[in-house]
Coordinates of C-alpha atoms in Angstrom, one line a residue:
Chain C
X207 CA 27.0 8.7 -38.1
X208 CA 30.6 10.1 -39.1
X209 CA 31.9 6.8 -39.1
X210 CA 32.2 3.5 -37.2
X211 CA 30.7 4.7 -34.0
X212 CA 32.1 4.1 -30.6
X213 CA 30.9 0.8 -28.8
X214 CA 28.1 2.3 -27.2
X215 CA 26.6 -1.4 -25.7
X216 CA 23.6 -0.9 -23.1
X217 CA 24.1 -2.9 -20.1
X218 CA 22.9 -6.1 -20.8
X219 CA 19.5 -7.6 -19.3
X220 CA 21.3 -10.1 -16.7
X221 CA 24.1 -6.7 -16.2
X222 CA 21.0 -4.8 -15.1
X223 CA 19.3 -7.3 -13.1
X224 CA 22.8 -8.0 -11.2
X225 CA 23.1 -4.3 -11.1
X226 CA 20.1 -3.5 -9.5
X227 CA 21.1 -5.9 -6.2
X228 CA 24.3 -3.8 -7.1
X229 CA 22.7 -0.6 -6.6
X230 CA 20.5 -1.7 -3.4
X231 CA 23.6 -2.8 -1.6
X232 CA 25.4 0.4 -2.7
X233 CA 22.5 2.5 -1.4
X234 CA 22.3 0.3 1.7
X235 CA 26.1 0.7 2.4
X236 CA 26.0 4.2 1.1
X237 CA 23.5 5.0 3.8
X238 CA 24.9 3.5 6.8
X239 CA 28.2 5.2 5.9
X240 CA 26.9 8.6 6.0
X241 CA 25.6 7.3 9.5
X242 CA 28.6 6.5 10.4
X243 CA 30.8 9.8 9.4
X244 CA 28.6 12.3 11.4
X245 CA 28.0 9.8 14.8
X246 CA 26.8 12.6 16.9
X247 CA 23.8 13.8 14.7
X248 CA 23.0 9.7 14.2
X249 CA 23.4 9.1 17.8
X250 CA 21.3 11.7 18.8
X251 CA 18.5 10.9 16.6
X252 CA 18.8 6.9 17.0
X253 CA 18.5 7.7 20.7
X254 CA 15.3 9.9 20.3
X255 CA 13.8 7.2 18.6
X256 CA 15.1 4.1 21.2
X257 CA 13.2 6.4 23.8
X258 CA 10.0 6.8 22.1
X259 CA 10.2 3.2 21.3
X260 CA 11.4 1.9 24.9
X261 CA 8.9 3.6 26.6
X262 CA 5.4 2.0 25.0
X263 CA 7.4 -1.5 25.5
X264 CA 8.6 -1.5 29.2
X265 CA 4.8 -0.3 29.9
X266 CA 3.7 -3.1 28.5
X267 CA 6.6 -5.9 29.8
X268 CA 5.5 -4.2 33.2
X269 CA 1.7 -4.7 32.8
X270 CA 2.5 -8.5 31.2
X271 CA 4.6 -9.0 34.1
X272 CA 1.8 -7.6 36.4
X273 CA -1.0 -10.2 34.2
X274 CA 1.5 -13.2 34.6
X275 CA 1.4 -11.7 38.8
X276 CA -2.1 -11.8 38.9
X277 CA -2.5 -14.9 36.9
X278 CA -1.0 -16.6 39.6
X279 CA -3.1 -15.0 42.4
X280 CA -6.4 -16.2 40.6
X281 CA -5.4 -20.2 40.7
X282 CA -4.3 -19.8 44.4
X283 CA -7.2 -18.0 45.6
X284 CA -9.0 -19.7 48.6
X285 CA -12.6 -20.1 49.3
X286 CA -14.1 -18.0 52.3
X287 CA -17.3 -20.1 54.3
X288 CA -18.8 -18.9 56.9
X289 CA -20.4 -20.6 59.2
X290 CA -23.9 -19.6 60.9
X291 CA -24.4 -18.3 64.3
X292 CA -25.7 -21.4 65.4
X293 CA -22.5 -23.4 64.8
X294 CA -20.4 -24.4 67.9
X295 CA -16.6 -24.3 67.1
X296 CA -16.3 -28.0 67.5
X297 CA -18.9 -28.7 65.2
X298 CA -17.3 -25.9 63.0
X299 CA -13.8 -27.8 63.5
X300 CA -15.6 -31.3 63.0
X301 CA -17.3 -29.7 59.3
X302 CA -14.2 -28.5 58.5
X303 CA -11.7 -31.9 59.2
X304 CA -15.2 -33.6 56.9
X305 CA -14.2 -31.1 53.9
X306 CA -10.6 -31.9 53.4
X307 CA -11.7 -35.1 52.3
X308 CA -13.4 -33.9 49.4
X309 CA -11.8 -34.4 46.4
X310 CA -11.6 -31.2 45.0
X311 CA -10.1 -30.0 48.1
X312 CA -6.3 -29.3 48.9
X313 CA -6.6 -27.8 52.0
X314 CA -8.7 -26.3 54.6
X315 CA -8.0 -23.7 57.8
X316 CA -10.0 -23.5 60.4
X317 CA -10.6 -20.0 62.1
X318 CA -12.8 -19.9 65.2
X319 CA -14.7 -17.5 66.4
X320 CA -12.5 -16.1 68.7
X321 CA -9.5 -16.1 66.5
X322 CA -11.8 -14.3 64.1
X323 CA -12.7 -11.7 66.6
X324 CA -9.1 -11.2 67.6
X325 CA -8.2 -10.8 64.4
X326 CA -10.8 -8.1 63.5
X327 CA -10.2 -6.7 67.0
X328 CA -7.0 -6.2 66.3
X329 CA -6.9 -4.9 62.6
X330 CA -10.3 -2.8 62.7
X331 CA -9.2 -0.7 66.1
X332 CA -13.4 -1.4 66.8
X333 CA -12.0 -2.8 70.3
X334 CA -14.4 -0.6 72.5
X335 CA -17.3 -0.7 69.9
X336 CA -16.6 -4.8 70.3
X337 CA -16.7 -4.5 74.0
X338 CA -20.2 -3.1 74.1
X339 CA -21.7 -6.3 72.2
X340 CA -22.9 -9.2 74.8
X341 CA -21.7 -11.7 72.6
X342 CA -19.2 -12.4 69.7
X343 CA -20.7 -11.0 66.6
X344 CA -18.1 -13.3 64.1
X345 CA -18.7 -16.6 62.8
X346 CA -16.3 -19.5 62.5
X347 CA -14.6 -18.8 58.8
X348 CA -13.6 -22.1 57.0
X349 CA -10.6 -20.9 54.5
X350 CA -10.7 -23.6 51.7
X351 CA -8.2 -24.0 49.3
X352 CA -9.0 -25.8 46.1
X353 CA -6.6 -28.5 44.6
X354 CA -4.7 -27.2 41.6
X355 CA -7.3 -29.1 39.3
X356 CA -10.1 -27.7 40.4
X357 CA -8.5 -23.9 39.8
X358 CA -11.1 -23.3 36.9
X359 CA -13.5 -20.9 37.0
X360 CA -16.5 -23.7 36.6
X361 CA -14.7 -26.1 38.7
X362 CA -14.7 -23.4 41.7
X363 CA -17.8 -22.1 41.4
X364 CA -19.1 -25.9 41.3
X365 CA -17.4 -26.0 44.8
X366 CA -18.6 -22.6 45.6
X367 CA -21.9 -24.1 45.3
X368 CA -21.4 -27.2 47.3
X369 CA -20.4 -25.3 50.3
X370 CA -23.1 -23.4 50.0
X371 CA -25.4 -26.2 50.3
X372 CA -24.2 -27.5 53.4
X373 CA -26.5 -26.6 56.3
X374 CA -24.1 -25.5 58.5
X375 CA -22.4 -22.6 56.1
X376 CA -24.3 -19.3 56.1
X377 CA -22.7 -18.2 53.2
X378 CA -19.7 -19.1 51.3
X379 CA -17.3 -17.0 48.7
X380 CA -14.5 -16.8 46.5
X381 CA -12.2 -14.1 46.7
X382 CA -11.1 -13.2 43.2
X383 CA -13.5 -9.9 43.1
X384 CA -10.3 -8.0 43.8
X385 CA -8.2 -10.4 41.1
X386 CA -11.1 -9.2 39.0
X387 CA -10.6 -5.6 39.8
X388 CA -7.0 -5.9 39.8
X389 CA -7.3 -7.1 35.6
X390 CA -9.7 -4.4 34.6
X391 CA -7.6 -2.0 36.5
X392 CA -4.9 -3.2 34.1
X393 CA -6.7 -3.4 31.3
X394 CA -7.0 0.5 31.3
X395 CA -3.3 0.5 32.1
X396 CA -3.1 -1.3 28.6
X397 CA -5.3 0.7 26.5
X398 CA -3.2 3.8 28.0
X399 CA 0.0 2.5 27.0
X400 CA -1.8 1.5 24.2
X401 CA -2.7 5.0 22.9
X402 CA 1.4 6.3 24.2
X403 CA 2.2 3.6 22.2
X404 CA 0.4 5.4 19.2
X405 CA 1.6 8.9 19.7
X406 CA 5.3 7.7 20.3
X407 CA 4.9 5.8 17.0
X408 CA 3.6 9.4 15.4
X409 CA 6.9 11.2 17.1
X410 CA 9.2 8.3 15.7
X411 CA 7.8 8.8 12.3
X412 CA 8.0 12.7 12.5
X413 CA 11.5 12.2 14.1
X414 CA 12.7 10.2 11.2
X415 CA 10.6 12.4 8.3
X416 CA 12.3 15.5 9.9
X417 CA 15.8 14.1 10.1
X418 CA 15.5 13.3 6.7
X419 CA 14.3 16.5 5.2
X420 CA 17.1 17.9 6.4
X421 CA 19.5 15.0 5.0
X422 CA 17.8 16.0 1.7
X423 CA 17.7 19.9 2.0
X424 CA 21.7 19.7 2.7
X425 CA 22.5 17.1 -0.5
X426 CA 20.2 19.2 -2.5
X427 CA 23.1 20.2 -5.2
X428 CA 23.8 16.6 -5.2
X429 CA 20.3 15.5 -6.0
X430 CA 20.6 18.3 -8.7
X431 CA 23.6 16.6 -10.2
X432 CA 22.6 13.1 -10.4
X433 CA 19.4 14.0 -11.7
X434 CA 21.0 15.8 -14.8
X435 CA 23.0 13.0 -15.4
X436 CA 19.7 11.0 -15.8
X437 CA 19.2 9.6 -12.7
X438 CA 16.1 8.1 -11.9
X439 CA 13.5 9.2 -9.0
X440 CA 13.7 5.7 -7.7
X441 CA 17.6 6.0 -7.6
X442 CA 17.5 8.9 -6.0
X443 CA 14.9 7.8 -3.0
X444 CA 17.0 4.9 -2.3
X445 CA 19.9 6.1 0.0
X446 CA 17.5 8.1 1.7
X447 CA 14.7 5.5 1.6
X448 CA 17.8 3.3 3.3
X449 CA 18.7 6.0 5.5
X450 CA 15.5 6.0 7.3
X451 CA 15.4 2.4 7.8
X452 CA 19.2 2.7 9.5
X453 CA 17.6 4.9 11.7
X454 CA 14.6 2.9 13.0
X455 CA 16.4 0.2 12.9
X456 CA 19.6 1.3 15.0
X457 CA 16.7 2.9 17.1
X458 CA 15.0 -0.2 17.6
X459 CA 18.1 -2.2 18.5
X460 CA 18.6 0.5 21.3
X461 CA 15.5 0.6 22.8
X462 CA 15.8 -3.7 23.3
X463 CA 19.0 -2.6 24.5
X464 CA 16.9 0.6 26.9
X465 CA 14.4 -2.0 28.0
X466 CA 16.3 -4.9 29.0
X467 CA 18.7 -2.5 31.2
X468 CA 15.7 -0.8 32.8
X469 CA 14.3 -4.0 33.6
X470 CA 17.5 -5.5 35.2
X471 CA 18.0 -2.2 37.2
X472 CA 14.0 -3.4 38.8
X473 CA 14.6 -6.5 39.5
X474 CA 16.8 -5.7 42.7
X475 CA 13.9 -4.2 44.3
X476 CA 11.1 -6.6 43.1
X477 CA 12.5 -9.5 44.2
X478 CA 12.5 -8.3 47.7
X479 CA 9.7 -7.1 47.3
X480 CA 8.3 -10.9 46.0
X481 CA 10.0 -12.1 49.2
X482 CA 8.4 -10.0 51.3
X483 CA 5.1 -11.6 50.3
X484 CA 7.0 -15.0 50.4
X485 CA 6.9 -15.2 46.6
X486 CA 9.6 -16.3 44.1
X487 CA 8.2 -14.0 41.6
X488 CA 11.1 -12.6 39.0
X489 CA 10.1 -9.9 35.9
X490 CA 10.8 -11.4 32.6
X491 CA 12.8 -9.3 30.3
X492 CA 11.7 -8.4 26.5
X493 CA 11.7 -12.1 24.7
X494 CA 12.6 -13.1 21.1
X495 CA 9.3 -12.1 20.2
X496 CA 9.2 -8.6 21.4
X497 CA 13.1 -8.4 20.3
X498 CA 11.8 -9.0 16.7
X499 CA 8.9 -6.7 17.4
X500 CA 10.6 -4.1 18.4
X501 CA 13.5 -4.2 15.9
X502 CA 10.1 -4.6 13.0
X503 CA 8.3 -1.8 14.0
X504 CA 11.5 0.5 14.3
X505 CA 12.1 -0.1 10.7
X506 CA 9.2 0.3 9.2
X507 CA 8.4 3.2 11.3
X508 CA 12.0 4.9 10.4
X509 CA 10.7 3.7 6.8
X510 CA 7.7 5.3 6.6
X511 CA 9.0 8.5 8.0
X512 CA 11.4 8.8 5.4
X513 CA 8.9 7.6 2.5
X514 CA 7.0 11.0 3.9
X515 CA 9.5 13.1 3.8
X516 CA 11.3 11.7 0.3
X517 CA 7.6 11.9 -1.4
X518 CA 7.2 15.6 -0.2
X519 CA 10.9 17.1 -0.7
X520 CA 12.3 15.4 -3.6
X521 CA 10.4 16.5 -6.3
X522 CA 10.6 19.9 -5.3
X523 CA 14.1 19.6 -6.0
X524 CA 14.4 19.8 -10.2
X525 CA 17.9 21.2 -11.9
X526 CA 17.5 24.7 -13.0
Chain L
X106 CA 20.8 14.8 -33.9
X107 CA 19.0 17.8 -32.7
X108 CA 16.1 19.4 -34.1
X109 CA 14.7 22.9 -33.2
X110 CA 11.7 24.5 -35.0
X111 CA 10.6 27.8 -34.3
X112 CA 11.4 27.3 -30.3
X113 CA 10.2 30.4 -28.4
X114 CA 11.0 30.3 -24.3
X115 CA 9.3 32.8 -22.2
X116 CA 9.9 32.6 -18.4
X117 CA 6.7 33.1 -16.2
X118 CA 8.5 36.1 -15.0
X119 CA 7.2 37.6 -18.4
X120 CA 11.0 37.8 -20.1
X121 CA 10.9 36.0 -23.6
X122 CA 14.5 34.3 -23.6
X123 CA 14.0 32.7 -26.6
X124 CA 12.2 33.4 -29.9
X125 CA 11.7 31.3 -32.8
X126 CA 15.3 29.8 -33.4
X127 CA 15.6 27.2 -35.4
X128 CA 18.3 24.8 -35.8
X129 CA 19.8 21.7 -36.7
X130 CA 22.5 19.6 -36.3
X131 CA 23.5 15.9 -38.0
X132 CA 24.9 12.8 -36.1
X133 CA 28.6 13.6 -35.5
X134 CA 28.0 17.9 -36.1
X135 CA 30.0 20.3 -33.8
X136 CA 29.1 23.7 -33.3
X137 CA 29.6 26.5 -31.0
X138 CA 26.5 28.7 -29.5
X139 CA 27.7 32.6 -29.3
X140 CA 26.2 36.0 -28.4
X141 CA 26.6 37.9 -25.6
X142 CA 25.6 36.8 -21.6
X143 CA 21.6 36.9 -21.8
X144 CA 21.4 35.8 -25.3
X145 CA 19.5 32.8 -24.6
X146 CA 22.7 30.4 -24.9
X147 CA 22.1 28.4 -22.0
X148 CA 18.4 28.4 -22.6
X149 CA 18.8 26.6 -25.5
X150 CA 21.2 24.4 -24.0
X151 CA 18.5 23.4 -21.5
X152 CA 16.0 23.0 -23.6
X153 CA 17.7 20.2 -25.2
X154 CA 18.5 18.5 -22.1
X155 CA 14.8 19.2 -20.5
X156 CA 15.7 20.9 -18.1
X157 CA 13.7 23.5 -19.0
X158 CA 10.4 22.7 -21.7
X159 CA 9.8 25.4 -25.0
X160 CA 6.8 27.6 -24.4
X161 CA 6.4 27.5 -28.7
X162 CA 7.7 25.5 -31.1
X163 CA 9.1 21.4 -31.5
X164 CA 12.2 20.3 -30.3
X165 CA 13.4 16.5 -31.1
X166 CA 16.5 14.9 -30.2
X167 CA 18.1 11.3 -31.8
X168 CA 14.5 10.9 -33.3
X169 CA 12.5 11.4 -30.1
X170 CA 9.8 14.7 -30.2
X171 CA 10.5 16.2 -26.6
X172 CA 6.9 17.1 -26.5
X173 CA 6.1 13.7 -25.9
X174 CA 8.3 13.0 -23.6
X175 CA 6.8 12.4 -19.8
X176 CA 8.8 13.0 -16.7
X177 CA 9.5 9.7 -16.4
X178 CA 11.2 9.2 -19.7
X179 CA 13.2 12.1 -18.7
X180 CA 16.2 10.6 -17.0
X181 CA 16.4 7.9 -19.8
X182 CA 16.7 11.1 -22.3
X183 CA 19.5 12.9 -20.6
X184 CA 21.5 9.6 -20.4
X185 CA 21.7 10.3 -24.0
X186 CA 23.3 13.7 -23.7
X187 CA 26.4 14.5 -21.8
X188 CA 26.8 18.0 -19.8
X189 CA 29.5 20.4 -18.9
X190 CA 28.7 23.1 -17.1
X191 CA 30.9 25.8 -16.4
X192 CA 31.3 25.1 -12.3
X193 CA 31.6 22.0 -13.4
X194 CA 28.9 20.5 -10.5
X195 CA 31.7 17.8 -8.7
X196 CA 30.5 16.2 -5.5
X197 CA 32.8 17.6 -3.4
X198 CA 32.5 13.9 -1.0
X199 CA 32.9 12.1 -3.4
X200 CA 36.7 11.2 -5.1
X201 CA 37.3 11.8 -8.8
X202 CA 36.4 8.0 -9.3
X203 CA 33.5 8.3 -7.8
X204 CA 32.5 11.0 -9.6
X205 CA 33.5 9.9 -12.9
X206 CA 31.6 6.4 -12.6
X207 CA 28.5 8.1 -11.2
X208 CA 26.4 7.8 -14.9
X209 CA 27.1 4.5 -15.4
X210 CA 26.3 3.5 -11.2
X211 CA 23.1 5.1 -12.6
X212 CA 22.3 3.3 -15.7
X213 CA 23.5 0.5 -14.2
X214 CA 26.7 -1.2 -15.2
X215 CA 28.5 -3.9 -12.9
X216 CA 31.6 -2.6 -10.7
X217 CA 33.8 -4.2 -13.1
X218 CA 32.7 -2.8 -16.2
X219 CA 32.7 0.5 -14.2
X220 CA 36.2 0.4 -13.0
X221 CA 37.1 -0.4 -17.0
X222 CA 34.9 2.9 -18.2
X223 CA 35.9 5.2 -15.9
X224 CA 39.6 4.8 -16.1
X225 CA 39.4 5.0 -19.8
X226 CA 37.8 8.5 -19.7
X227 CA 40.4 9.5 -17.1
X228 CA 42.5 8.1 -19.2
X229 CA 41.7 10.3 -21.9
X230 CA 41.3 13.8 -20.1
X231 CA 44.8 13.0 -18.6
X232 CA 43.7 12.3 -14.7
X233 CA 44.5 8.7 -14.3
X234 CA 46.8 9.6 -12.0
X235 CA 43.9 11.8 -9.8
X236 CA 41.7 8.9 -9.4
X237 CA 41.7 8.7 -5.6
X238 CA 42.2 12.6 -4.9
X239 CA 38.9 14.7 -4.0
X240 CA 37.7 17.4 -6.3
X241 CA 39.1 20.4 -4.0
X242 CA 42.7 19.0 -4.1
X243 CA 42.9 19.7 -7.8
X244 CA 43.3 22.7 -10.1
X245 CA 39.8 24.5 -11.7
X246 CA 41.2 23.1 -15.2
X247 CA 41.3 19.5 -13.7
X248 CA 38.0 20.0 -12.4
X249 CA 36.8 20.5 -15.4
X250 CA 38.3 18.0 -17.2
X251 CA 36.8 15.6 -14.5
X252 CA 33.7 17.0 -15.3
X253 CA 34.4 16.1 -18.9
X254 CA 35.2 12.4 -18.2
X255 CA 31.8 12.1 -16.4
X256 CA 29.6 14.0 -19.5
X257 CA 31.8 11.0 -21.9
X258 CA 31.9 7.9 -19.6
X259 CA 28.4 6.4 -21.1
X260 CA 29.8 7.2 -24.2
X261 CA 26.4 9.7 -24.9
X262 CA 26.0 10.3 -28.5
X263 CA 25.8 13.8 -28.0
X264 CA 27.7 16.2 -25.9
X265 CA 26.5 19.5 -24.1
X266 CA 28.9 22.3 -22.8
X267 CA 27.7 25.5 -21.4
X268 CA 30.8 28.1 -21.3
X269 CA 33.4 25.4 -20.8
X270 CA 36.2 27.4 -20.2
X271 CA 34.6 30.4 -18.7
X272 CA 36.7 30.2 -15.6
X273 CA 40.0 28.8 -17.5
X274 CA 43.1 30.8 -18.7
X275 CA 44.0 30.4 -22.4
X276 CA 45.9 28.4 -22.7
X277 CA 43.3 25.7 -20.4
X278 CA 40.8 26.9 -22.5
X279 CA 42.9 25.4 -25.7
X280 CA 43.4 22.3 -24.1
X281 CA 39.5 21.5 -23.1
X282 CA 38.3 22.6 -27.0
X283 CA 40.4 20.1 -27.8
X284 CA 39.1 17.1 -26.2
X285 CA 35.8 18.0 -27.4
X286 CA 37.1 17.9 -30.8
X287 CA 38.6 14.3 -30.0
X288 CA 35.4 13.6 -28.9
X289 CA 33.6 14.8 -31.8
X290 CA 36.2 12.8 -33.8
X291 CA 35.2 9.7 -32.4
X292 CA 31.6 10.8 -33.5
X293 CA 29.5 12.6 -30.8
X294 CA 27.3 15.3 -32.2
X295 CA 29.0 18.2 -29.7
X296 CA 27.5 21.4 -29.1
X297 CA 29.1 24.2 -27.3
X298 CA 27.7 27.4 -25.7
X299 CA 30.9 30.1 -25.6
X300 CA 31.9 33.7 -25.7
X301 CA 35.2 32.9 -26.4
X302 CA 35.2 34.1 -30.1
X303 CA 39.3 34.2 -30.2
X304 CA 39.7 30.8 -29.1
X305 CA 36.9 29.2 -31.2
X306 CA 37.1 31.4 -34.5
X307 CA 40.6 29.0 -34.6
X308 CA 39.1 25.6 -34.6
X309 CA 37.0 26.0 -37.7
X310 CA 33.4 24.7 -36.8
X311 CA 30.3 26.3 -37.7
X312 CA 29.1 29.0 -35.2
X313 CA 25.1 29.8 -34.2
X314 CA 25.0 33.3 -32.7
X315 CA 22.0 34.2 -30.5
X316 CA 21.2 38.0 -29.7
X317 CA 17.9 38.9 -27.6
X318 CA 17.0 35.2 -27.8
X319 CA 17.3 35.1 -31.8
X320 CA 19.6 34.0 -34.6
X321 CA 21.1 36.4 -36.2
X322 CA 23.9 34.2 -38.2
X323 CA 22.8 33.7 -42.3
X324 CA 22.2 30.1 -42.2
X325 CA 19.3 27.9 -40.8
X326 CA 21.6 24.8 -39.8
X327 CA 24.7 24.8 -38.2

């Protein structure tokens, strides 16, 4: 060299390691602040996102609310035991005071036969076809309600069985086939929002990838600057990298925000509905859990749609 | 400083921008690049700073064969070398701070140390003052003297210009020849493409005229 050369120190070691928390928080702030100076274009795409994401998740707080529904139906179910032809309904009456003793046994109620054939007489609209029959065709039906211990599925079909054995029941049954129908019903309902779920999740990350091509096509002459002033790939990612996540991240927040408001605007109508059916049943909004869940998969979907689109466009863009 | 042997440069679009030049320069050399527009000036220039790679020939900068350098070890290489181009390439979002400090938020210095670095270079193109304004609110001889402070802020050992003062009147054009001569003074190896042969016949460094894409001055080094 000429002579004593300028002070030309490299950033020390503990500089540089400082300096790269430096540069993740620039990025990070960097990021959010072009967010924040063009609030239309953010909004619009943050909102995109919130929908795709609010969708899959108040299908599914519906269908959990509809489980936790059913749930309940199943451990109140009753026990239907007919009674042979043969059976008077005093003796039916009699049988029927006998079972409330049992242990397993909260309560029992007694329909005769004549109750039973009002009752089908009435909802069936068979009235004349009834009148043509000598006798009553019905027997005496014992509804049997099992104590709250005995709710299991062994438990009732232990009492099932029981029933069954006296002589005086022709046949006894629990109703859960329709509880039954009622879950696998659901469970397609799931594995439909299930595969929404998926495609929405495709659309976020095609929303974000898109968004971001663009962010990059319109800084290209800034890319082009900072990489002939030796800037790194990895430096250059970042903001967008960061970008990304802001989006999925704002989007996530909105969908919670989409969700919960949705679910507030039902529960008007299904709690009259519940009361209507004498229940006191109220939907339960998004928790902690699907809070974090959805705010987690918004991010790393808004991630991994910019990782796409920063891995295809960037390198394309060299100085010339 | 910078070695070229033999470098030929031929574009795929068949035209041969480049052939054989050869050329040298020591730690702390200045010399201006001449010949008309399409002589292969800022070729050269961009061979140096890999922006573009030789199609013939060895090229090897502060020690380091080019040839063997990946495209990782690319950025790291043109932290070495600082460039001025003649539309000076400001981020127009970005204020005259910001732009000055963004080499060293690249290799990455600490705010402080930043804030220090980057007003010294202002300081020495005369733009302390313009610190907070944006590139658009100043003059085209401002911008390039912004542009200046950001090729010297990492303090690179070796300075780049392509047509400096292509856009500046003369008396601008004076006043940014200078500064590289400071610059060069404090002991950066500075090479500058120009077609200004009045203004730089003055200032007494050696001159490397291209024509076609060869040398056609007498001597082998600069």
């Amino acid at each position: 060299m000429k002579q004593a050369r300028r002070n030309r120190t490299k950033p020390s070691v503990r500089s540089r390691f400082g300096a790269w928390g430096d540069n993740h928080a620039r990025a990070l702030l960097f990021s959010l602040g072009k967010l924040y100076r063009s609030p239309v274009a953010t909004l619009l795409t943050v909102t995109v996102i919130a929908i795709a994401l609010a969708l899959p998740t108040g299908l599914l707080l519906l269908l959990a609310n509809l489980e936790r529904l059913g749930g309940g139906l199943e451990s109140s179910t009753t026990i239907s035991a007919f009674t042979t032809q043969q059976v008077q309904d005093s003796a039916a009456a009699r049988l029927a005071r006998e079972i409330t003793d049992w242990p397993e046994v909260g309560a029992v109620e007694f329909r005769s036969r004549e109750q039973a054939l009002a009752e089908f007489r009435e909802r069936s609209g068979l009235g004349a076809a009834l009148d043509a029959l000598d006798e009553n065709p019905l027997p005496a039906v014992l509804l049997v309600t099992p104590t709250a211990a005995t709710a299991e599925p062994d438990a009732l079909a232990g009492l099932v069985e029981r029933l069954q054995a006296l002589p005086e029941v022709e046949f006894a049954q629990l109703d859960t086939l329709w509880v039954q129908r009622l879950f696998a019903i659901m469970n397609v309902g799931r594995r439909g929002v299930e595969v929404i779920a998926l495609l929405l999740g495709l659309a976020v990350l095609l929303v974000v990838g898109n968004t971001i091509r663009l962010d990059i096509q319109n800084r290209r002459e800034e890319i082009v600057v900072t990489k002939l002033i030796g800037a790194t790939d990895a430096f250059i990612r970042r903001p967008f990298l960061y970008g990304g996540l802001w989006y999925g991240l704002l989007g996530g927040g909105l969908a919670v925000l989409i969700v919960s408001v949705s679910l507030l605007a039902l529960q008007g109508p299904v709690s009259h509905l519940a009361g209507l059916y004498d229940s006191s049943f109220r939907l339960s909004g998004p928790g902690p859990l699907d809070v974090l869940g959805l705010l987690v998969a918004g991010t790393l979907l808004g991630l991994g749609g910019s990782w796409i689109a920063v891995g295809r466009h960037l390198r394309e863009i060299e100085p010339s | 400083m910078i070695q070229l042997q033999n470098v030929s440069k031929r574009y795929p679009s068949g035209q041969e921008a480049l052939s054989g030049v050869s050329l040298s320069m020591r730690p702390g050399d200045m010399a201006f690049l001449t010949g008309h527009s399409g002589a292969g000036k800022s070729t050269l220039l961009k061979l140096i700073a890999l922006i573009e790679r030789p199609s013939r020939g060895q090229i090897a900068v502060n020690g380091q064969n080019l040839a063997n350098l990946r495209r990782r070890g690319v950025p790291f290489h043109r932290r070495n070398i600082g460039i001025i181009f003649q539309d000076h390439h400001l981020l127009h979002d970005r204020t005259v701070f910001d732009n000055v400090a963004l080499p060293l938020v690249i290799a990455g210095y600490r705010p402080q140390e930043i804030g220090r670095r980057v007003r010294a270079a202002l300081d020495k193109v005369g733009l302390l003052h313009k610190e907070k304004a944006l590139p658009v609110t100043l003059s085209s001889g401002e911008q390039q003297r912004v542009g200046i402070a950001r090729a010297v802020v990492n303090r690179p050992p070796i300075l780049l210009a392509d047509e400096p003062t292509g856009n500046l009147d003369p008396d601008l054009s004076r006043e940014i020849m200078n500064l590289f001569l400071v610059f060069n003074q404090l002991g950066a190896t500075v090479l500058i493409a120009s077609h200004d042969l009045e203004l730089i016949s003055t200032l007494g460094k050696p001159m490397i005229r291209l024509h076609d894409g060869r040398r056609i001055d007498a001597t082998d080094t600069a």
